[in-house]
Tab-separated table of C-alpha atoms in Angstrom:
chain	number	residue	atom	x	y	z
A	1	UNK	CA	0.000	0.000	0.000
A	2	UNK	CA	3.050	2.056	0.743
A	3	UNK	CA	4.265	1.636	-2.406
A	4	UNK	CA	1.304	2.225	-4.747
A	5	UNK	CA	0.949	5.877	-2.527
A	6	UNK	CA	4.352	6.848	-3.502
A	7	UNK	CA	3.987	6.082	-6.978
A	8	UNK	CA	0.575	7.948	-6.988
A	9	UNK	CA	2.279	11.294	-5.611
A	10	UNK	CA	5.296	10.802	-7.860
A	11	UNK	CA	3.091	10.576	-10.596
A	12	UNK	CA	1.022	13.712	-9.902
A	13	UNK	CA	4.282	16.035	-9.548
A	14	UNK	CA	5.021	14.876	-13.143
A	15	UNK	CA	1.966	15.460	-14.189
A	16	UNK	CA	1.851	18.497	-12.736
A	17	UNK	CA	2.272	22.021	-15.212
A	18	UNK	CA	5.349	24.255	-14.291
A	19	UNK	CA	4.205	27.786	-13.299
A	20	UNK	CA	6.941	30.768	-12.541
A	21	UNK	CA	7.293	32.233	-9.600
A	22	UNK	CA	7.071	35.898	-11.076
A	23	UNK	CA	4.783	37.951	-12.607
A	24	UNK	CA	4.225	36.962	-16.031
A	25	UNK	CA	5.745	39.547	-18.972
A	26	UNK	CA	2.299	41.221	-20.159
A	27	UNK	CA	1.559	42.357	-16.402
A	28	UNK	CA	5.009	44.391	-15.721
A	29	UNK	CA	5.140	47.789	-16.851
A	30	UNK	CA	8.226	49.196	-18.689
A	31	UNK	CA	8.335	53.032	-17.557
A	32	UNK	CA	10.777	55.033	-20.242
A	33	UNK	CA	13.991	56.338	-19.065
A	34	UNK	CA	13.393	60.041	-18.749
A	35	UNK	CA	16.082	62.171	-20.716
A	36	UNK	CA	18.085	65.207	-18.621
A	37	UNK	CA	16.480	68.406	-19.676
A	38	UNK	CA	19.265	71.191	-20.000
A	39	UNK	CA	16.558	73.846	-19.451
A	40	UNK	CA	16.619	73.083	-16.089
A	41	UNK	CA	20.727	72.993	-15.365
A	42	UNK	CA	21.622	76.770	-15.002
A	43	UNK	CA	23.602	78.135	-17.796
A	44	UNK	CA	26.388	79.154	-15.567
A	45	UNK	CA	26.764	75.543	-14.815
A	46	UNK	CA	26.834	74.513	-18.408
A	47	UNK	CA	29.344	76.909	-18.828
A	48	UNK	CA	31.538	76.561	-16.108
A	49	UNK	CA	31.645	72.510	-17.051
A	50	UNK	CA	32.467	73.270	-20.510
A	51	UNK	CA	35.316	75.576	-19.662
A	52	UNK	CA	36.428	72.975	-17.374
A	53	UNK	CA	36.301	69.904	-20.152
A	54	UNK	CA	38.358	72.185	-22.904
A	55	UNK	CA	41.125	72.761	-19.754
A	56	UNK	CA	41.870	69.075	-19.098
A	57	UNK	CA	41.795	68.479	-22.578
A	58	UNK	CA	44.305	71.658	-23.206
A	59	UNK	CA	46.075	70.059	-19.730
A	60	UNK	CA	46.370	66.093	-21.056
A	61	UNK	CA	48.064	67.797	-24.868
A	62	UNK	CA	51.224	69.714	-22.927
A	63	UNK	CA	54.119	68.407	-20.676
A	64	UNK	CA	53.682	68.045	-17.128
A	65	UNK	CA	55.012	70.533	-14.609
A	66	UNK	CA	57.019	68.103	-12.682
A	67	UNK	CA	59.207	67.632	-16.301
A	68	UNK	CA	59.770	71.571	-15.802
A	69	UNK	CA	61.033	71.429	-12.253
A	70	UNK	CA	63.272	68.650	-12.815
A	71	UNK	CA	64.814	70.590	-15.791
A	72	UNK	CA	65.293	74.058	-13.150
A	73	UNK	CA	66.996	71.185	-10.887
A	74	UNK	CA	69.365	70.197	-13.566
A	75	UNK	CA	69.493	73.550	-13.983
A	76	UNK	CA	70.270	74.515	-10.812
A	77	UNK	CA	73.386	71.690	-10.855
A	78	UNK	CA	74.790	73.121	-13.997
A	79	UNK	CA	75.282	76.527	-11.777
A	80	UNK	CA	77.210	74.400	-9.187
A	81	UNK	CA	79.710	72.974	-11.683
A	82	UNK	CA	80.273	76.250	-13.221
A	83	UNK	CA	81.389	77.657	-9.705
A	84	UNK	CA	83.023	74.546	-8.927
A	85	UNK	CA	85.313	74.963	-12.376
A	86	UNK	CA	86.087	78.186	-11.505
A	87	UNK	CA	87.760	77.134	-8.299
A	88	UNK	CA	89.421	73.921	-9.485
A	89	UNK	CA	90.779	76.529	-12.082
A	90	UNK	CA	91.414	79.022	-9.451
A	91	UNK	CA	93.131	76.234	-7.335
A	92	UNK	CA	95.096	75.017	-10.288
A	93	UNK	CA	93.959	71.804	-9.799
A	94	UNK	CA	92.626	70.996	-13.222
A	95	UNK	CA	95.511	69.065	-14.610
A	96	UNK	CA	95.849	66.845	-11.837
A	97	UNK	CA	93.809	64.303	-13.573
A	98	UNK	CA	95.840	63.323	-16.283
A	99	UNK	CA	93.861	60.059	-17.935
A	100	UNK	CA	90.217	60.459	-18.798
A	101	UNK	CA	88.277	57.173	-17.858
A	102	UNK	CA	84.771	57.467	-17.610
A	103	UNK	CA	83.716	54.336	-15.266
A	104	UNK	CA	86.995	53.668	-13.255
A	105	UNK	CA	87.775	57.325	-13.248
A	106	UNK	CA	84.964	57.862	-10.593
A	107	UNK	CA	86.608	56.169	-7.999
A	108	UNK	CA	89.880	58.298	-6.064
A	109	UNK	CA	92.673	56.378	-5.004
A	110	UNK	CA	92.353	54.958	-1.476
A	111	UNK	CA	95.198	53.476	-0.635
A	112	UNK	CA	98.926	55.159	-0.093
A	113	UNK	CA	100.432	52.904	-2.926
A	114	UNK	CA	97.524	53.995	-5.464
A	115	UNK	CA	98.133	57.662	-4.461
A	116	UNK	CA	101.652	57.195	-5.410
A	117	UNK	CA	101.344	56.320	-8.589
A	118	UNK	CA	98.412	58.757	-9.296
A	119	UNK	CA	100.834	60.948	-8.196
A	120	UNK	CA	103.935	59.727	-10.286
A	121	UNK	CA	101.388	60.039	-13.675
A	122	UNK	CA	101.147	64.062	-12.801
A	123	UNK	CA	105.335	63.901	-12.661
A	124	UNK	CA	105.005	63.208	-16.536
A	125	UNK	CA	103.732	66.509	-17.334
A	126	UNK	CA	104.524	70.029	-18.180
A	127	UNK	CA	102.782	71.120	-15.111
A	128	UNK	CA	104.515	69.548	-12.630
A	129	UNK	CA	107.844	69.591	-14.595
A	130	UNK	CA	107.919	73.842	-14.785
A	131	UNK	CA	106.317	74.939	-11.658
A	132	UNK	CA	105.588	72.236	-9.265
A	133	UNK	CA	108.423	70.112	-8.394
A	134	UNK	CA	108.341	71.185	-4.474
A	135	UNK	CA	104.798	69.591	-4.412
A	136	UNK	CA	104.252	67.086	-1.871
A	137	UNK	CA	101.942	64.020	-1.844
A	138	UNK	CA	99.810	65.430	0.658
A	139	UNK	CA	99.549	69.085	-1.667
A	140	UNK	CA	98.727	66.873	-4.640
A	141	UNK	CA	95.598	64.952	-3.037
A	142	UNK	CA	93.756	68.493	-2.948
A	143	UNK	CA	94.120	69.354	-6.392
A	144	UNK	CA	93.282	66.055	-7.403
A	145	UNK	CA	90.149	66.042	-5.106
A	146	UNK	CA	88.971	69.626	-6.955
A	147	UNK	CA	89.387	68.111	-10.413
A	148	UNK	CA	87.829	64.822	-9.286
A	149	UNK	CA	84.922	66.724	-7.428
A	150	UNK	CA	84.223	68.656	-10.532
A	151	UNK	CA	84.168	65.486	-12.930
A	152	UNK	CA	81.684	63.783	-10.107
A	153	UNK	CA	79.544	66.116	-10.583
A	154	UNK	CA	79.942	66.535	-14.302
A	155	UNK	CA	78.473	62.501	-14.105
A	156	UNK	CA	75.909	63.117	-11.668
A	157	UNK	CA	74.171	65.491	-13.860
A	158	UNK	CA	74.593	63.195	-17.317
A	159	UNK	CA	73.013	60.649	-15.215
A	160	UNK	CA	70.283	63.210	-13.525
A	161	UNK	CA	69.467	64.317	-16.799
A	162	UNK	CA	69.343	61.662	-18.399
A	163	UNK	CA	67.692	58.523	-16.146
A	164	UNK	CA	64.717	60.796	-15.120
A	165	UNK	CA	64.093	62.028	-18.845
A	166	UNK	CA	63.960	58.273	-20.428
A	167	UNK	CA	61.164	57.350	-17.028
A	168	UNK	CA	59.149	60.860	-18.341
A	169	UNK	CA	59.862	59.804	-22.138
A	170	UNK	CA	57.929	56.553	-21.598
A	171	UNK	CA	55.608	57.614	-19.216
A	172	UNK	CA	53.866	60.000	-22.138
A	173	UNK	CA	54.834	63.435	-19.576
A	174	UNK	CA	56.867	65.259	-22.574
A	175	UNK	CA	55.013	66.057	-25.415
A	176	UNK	CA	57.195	65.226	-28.888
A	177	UNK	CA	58.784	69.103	-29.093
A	178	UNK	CA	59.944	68.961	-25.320
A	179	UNK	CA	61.507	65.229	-26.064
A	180	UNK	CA	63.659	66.808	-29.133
A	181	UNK	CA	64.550	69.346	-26.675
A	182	UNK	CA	65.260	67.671	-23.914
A	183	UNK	CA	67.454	64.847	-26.253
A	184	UNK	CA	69.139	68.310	-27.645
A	185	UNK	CA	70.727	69.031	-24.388
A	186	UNK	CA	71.680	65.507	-23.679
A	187	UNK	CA	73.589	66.035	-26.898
A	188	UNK	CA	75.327	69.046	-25.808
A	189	UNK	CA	76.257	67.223	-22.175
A	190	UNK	CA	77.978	64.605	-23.933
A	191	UNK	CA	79.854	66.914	-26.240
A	192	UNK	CA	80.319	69.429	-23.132
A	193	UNK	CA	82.734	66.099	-21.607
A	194	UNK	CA	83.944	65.940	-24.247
A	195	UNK	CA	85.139	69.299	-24.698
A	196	UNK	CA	86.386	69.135	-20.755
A	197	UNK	CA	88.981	66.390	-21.689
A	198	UNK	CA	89.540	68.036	-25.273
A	199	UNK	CA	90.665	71.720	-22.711
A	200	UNK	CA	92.555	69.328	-20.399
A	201	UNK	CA	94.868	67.881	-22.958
A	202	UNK	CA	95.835	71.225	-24.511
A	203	UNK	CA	97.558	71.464	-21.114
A	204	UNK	CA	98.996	68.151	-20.907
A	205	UNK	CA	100.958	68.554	-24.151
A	206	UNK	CA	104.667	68.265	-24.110
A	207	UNK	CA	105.168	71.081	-26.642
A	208	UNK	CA	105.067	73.015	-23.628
A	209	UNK	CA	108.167	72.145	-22.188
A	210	UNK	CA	109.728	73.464	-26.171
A	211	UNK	CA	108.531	76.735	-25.814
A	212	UNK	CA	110.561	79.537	-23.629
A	213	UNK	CA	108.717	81.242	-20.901
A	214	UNK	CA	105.519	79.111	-21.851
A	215	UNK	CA	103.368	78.401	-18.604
A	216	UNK	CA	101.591	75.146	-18.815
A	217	UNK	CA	98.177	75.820	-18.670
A	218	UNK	CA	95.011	75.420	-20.812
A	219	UNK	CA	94.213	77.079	-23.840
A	220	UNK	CA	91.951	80.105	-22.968
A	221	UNK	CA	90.245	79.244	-26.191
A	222	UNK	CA	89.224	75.895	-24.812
A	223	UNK	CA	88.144	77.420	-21.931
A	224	UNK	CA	86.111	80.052	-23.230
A	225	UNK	CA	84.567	77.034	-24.954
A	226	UNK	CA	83.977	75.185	-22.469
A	227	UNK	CA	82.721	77.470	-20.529
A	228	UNK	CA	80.623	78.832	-23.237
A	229	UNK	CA	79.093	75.215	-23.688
A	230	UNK	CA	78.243	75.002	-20.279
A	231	UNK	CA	75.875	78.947	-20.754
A	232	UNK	CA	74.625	76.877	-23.233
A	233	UNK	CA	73.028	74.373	-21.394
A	234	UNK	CA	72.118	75.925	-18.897
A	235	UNK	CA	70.453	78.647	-20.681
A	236	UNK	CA	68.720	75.915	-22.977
A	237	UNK	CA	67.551	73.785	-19.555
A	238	UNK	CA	66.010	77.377	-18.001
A	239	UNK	CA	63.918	78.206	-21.023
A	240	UNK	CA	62.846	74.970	-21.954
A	241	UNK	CA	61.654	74.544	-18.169
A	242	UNK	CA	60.150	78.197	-18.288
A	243	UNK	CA	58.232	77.109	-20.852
A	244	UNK	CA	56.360	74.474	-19.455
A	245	UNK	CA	55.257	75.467	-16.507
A	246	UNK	CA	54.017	78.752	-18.479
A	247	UNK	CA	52.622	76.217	-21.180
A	248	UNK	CA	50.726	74.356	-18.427
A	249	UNK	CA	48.895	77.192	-16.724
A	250	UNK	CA	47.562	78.542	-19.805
A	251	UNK	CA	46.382	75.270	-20.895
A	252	UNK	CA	44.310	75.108	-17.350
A	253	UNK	CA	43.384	78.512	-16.841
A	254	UNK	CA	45.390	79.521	-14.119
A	255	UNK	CA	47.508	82.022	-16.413
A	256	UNK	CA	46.417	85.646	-15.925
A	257	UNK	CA	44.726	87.086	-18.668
A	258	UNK	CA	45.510	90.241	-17.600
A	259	UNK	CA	49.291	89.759	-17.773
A	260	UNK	CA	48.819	88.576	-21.474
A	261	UNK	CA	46.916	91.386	-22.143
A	262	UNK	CA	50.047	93.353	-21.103
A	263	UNK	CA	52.833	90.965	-22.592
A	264	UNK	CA	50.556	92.032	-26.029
A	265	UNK	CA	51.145	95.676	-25.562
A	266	UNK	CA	52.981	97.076	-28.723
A	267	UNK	CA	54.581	99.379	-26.520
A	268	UNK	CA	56.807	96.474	-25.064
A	269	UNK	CA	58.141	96.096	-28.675
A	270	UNK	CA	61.067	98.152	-28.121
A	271	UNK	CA	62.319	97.078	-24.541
A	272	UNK	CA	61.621	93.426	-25.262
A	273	UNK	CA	64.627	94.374	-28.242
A	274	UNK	CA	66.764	95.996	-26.032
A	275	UNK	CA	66.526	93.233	-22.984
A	276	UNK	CA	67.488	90.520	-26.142
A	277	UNK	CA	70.782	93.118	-26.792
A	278	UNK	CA	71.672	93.456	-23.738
A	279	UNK	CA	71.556	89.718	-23.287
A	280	UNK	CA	74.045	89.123	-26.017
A	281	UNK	CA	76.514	92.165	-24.189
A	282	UNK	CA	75.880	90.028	-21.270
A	283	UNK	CA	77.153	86.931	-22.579
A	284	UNK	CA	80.007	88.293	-25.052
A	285	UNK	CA	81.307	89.999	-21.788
A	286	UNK	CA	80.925	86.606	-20.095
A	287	UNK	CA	82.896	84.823	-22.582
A	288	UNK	CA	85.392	87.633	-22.278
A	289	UNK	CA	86.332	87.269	-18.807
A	290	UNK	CA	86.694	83.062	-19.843
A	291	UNK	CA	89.968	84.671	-21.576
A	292	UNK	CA	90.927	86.609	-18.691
A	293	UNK	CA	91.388	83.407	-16.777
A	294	UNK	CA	92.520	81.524	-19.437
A	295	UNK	CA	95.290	83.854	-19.644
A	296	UNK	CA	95.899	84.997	-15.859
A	297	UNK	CA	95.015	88.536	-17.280
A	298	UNK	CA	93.645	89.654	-13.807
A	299	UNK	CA	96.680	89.727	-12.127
A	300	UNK	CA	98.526	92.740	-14.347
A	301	UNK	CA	96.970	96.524	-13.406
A	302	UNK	CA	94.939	95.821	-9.830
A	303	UNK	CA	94.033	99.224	-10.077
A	304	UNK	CA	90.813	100.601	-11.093
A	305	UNK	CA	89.701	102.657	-13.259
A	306	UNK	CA	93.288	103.445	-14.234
A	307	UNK	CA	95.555	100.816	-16.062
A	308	UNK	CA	99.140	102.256	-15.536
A	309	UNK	CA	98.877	106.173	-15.792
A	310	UNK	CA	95.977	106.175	-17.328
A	311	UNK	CA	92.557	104.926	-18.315
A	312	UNK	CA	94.318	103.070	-20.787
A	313	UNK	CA	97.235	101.196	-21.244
A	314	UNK	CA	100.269	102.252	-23.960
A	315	UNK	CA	99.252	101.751	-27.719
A	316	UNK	CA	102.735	99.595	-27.887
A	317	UNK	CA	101.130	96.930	-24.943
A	318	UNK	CA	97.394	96.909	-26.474
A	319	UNK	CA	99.013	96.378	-30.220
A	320	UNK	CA	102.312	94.471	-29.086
A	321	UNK	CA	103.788	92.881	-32.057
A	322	UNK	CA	105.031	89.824	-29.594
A	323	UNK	CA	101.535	88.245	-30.589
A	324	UNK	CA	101.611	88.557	-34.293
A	325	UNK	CA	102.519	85.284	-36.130
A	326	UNK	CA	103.964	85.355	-39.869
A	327	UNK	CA	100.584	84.828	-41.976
A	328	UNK	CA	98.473	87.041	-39.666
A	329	UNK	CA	96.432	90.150	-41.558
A	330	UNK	CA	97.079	92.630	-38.809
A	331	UNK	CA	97.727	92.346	-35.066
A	332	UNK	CA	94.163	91.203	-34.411
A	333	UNK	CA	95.531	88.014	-32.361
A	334	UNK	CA	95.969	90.392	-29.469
A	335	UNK	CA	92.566	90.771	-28.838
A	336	UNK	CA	92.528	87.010	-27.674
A	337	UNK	CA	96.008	85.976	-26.525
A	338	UNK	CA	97.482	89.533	-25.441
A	339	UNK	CA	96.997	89.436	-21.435
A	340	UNK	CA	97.111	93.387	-21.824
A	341	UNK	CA	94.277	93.682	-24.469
A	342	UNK	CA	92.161	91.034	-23.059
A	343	UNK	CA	91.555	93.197	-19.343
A	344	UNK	CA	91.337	96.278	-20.828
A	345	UNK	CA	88.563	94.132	-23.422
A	346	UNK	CA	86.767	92.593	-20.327
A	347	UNK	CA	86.625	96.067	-18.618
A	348	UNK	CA	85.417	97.866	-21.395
A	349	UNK	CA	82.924	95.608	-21.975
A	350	UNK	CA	81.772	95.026	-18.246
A	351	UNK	CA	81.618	98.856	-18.496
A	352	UNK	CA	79.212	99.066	-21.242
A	353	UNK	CA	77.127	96.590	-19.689
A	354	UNK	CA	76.858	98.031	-16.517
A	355	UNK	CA	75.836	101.261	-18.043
A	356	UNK	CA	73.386	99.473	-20.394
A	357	UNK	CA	71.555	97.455	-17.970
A	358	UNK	CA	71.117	101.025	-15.862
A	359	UNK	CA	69.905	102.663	-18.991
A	360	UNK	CA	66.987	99.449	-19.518
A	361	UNK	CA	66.199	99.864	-16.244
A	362	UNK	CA	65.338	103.608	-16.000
A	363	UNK	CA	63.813	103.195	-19.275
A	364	UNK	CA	61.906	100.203	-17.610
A	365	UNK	CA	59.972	102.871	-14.864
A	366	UNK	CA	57.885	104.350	-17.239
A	367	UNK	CA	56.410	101.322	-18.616
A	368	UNK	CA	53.505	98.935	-18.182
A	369	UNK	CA	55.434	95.867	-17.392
A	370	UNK	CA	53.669	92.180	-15.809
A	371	UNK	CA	54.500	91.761	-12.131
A	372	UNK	CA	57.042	89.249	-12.710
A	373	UNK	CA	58.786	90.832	-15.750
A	374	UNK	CA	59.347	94.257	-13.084
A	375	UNK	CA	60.844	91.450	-10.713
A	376	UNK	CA	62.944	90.177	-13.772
A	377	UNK	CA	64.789	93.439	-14.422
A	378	UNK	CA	64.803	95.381	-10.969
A	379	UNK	CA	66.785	91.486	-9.983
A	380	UNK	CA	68.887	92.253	-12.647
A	381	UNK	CA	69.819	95.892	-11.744
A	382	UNK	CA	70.493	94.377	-8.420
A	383	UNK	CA	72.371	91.806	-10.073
A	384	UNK	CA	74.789	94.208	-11.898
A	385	UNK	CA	76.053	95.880	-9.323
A	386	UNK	CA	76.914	93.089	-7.057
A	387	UNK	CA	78.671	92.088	-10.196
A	388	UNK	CA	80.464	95.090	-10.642
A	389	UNK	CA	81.200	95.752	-6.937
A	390	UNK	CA	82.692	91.915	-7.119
A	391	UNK	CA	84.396	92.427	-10.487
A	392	UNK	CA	86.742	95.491	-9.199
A	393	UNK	CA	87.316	93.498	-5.736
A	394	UNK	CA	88.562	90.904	-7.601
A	395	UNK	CA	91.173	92.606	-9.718
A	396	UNK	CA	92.347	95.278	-6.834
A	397	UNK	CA	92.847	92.477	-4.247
A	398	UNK	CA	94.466	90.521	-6.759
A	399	UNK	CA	91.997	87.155	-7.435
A	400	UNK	CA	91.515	86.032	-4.125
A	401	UNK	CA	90.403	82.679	-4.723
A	402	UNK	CA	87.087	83.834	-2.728
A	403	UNK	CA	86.306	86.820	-4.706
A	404	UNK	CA	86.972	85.206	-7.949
A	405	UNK	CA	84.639	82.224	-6.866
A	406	UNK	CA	82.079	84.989	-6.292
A	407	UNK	CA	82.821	87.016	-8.967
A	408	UNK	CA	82.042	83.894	-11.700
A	409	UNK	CA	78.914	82.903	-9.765
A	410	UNK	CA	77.804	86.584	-9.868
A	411	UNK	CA	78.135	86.579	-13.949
A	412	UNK	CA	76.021	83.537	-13.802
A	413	UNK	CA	73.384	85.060	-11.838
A	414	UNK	CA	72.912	87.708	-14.237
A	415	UNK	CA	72.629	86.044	-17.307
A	416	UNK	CA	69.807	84.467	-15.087
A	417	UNK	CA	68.384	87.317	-14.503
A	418	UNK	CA	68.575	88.013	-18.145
A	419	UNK	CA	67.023	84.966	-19.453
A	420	UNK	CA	64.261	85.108	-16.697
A	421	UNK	CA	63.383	88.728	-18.120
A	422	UNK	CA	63.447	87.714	-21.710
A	423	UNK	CA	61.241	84.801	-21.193
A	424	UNK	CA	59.155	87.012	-18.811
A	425	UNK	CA	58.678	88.909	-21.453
A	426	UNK	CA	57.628	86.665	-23.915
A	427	UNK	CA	54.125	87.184	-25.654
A	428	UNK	CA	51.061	85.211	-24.911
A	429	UNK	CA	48.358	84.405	-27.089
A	430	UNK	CA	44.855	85.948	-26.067
């Protein structure tokens, strides 16, 4: 009886129709999304977003800012090994280093035996030959130390620059004209290394040791060079870095229009002229005093403003036929390798500058200038007469190592101040 129960009930719930659990289709109601009416967002709004959509758009097309304040970094670096040249020069330390090895040449000798022979490599050359055979191992580790600092450095920016640029280069944070900028001045850090061991062999050279009364030093056309490559960077890392942080804050809004309006004003045709002249006086008068060192030239006439008995030296020392070689057109080599000429060159010039830069800024009072293009060129009034004040303590106390640190990073900071009011003055579209 069991049995024929069970298969009754089984049979039923076979039997039996499957019904859902839910409501069947035809009963639910589909309601129809409701589209956002823009009468009722206020216009403001609608603005306001739209603004907003066109400045992270603008924002997402131009190089990041933190691109532009690891360039002022490097930047900032370059400065330091430009004042740190000065002083290995200054210290006479720069042919210490007499091989050129890029990996094994960053690390000093450490122990006594190594120092020895580092020491017996500088006995080879002119240098130690003519004026430093009373040196002593101990005197010789700090000149080596200067010209090793200074190529330390030299390294740690090639690798500063260049490591963090690849990791921004891959990351998309350059755009494609800031990359073939940014591989530009790697270019001209390689061939600045280049030209550091290029100066550095002119005064290793044994022809030296042929020539009577030579003094074995580099040539102050390297030098210039040299130092002239390094303005170059450095001027090229500023701008470029300038111009992406300015770059950014237009694309986002935050860049005043007010200050474009102004940067637009045809009446800043003319000074924006003059501030690009005087930048060129700057720099030729930079350059300049790369010769003075290159030739000692600052330690003949510590007087100033008078050069012997008077403002300016005898025709027969300015035009000294002791510089002329036989196929020269004219005594026109004294300009660069005439101690005499060279001073009186630099002073002139420093002169004129001086003068100029007062001139730009008077002329500077009576016109509508941005906020931070005033800054730019009251910094660089300020700048020119620490540089001047520095320039004449240098020569009267006869270059104190000190001053004539001080005096190079002073030139520096006005071609900063230079480049910071050329860019500041730069126009911006409305």
């Amino acid at each position: 009886m069991l049995r024929t129960a069970f298969q009754r009930s089984l049979s039923g719930l076979i039997k039996r129709p499957w019904t859902p659990m839910t409501r069947p289709m035809s009963t639910l109601k589909i309601q129809p999304m409701r589209r956002p009416c823009l009468a009722m967002i206020p216009k403001s709004n609608i603005f306001k977003t739209q603004q907003r959509l066109i400045q992270v758009s603008a924002a997402q097309t131009v190089t990041k800012p933190i691109v532009g304040y690891w360039l002022y970094f490097n930047a900032g670096l370059v400065f330091a090994i430009v004042v740190v040249g000065g002083l290995t020069r200054l210290t006479e330390s720069g042919l210490s280093i007499t091989e050129w090895n890029v990996i094994s040449g960053m690390k000093p000798p450490r122990s006594e035996q190594e120092w020895v022979e580092e020491f017996e490599k500088y006995k080879q050359f002119p240098e130690y030959k003519l004026l430093n055979r009373h040196m002593t191992l101990d005197e010789f580790k700090n000149i080596f130390y200067w010209e090793w600092s200074h190529r330390m450095i030299g390294r740690f920016i090639g690798m500063s620059f260049i490591v963090p640029g690849l990791y921004f280069a891959s990351k998309g944070y350059m755009t494609k004209r800031v990359m073939k900028q940014t591989f530009g001045i790697s270019c001209l850090l390689g061939f600045q290394g280049f030209m550091g061991w290029y100066m550095v062999k002119s005064g290793l050279s044994e022809a030296l040791m042929k020539e009577p009364g030579a003094v074995p030093r580099v040539s102050q056309y390297r030098l210039t060079a040299h130092l002239a490559t390094a303005v170059a960077i450095y001027g090229s890392t500023i701008f470029v870095a300038a111009d992406i942080l300015r770059q950014h804050k237009i694309a986002t809004g935050q860049y005043p229009s007010s200050t474009a309006s102004m940067l637009n004003n045809p009446v800043l045709k003319r000074f924006r002229i003059a501030s690009h002249s005087l930048g060129a006086l700057i720099l030729l008068t930079l350059l300049s005093g790369g010769l003075v060192a290159g030739l000692d030239a600052g330690l003949i006439y510590n007087e100033f403003p008078f050069m012997g008995e008077g403002l300016v030296p005898p025709k027969s020392e300015l035009w000294s036929d002791f510089y002329v070689k036989p196929n020269d057109n004219g005594k026109w080599r004294n300009f660069l390798e005439n101690p005499t000429t060279v001073q009186f060159d630099h002073r002139t010039l420093a002169e004129t500058t001086a003068t100029l830069t007062a001139a730009l800024w008077a002329y500077s009072r009576r016109l509508p200038l941005p906020k931070n293009a005033r800054l730019a060129v009251n910094t660089m009034m300020g700048a020119v007469i620490v540089q001047v004040t520095l320039g004449i303590s240098t020569l009267i106390y006869m270059v104190p190592i000190e001053l004539a640190a001080a005096h190079q990073a002073g030139a520096l900071a006005l071609v900063t101040s230079n480049f910071w009011l050329i860019h500041a003055l730069r126009r911006v579209p409305l």
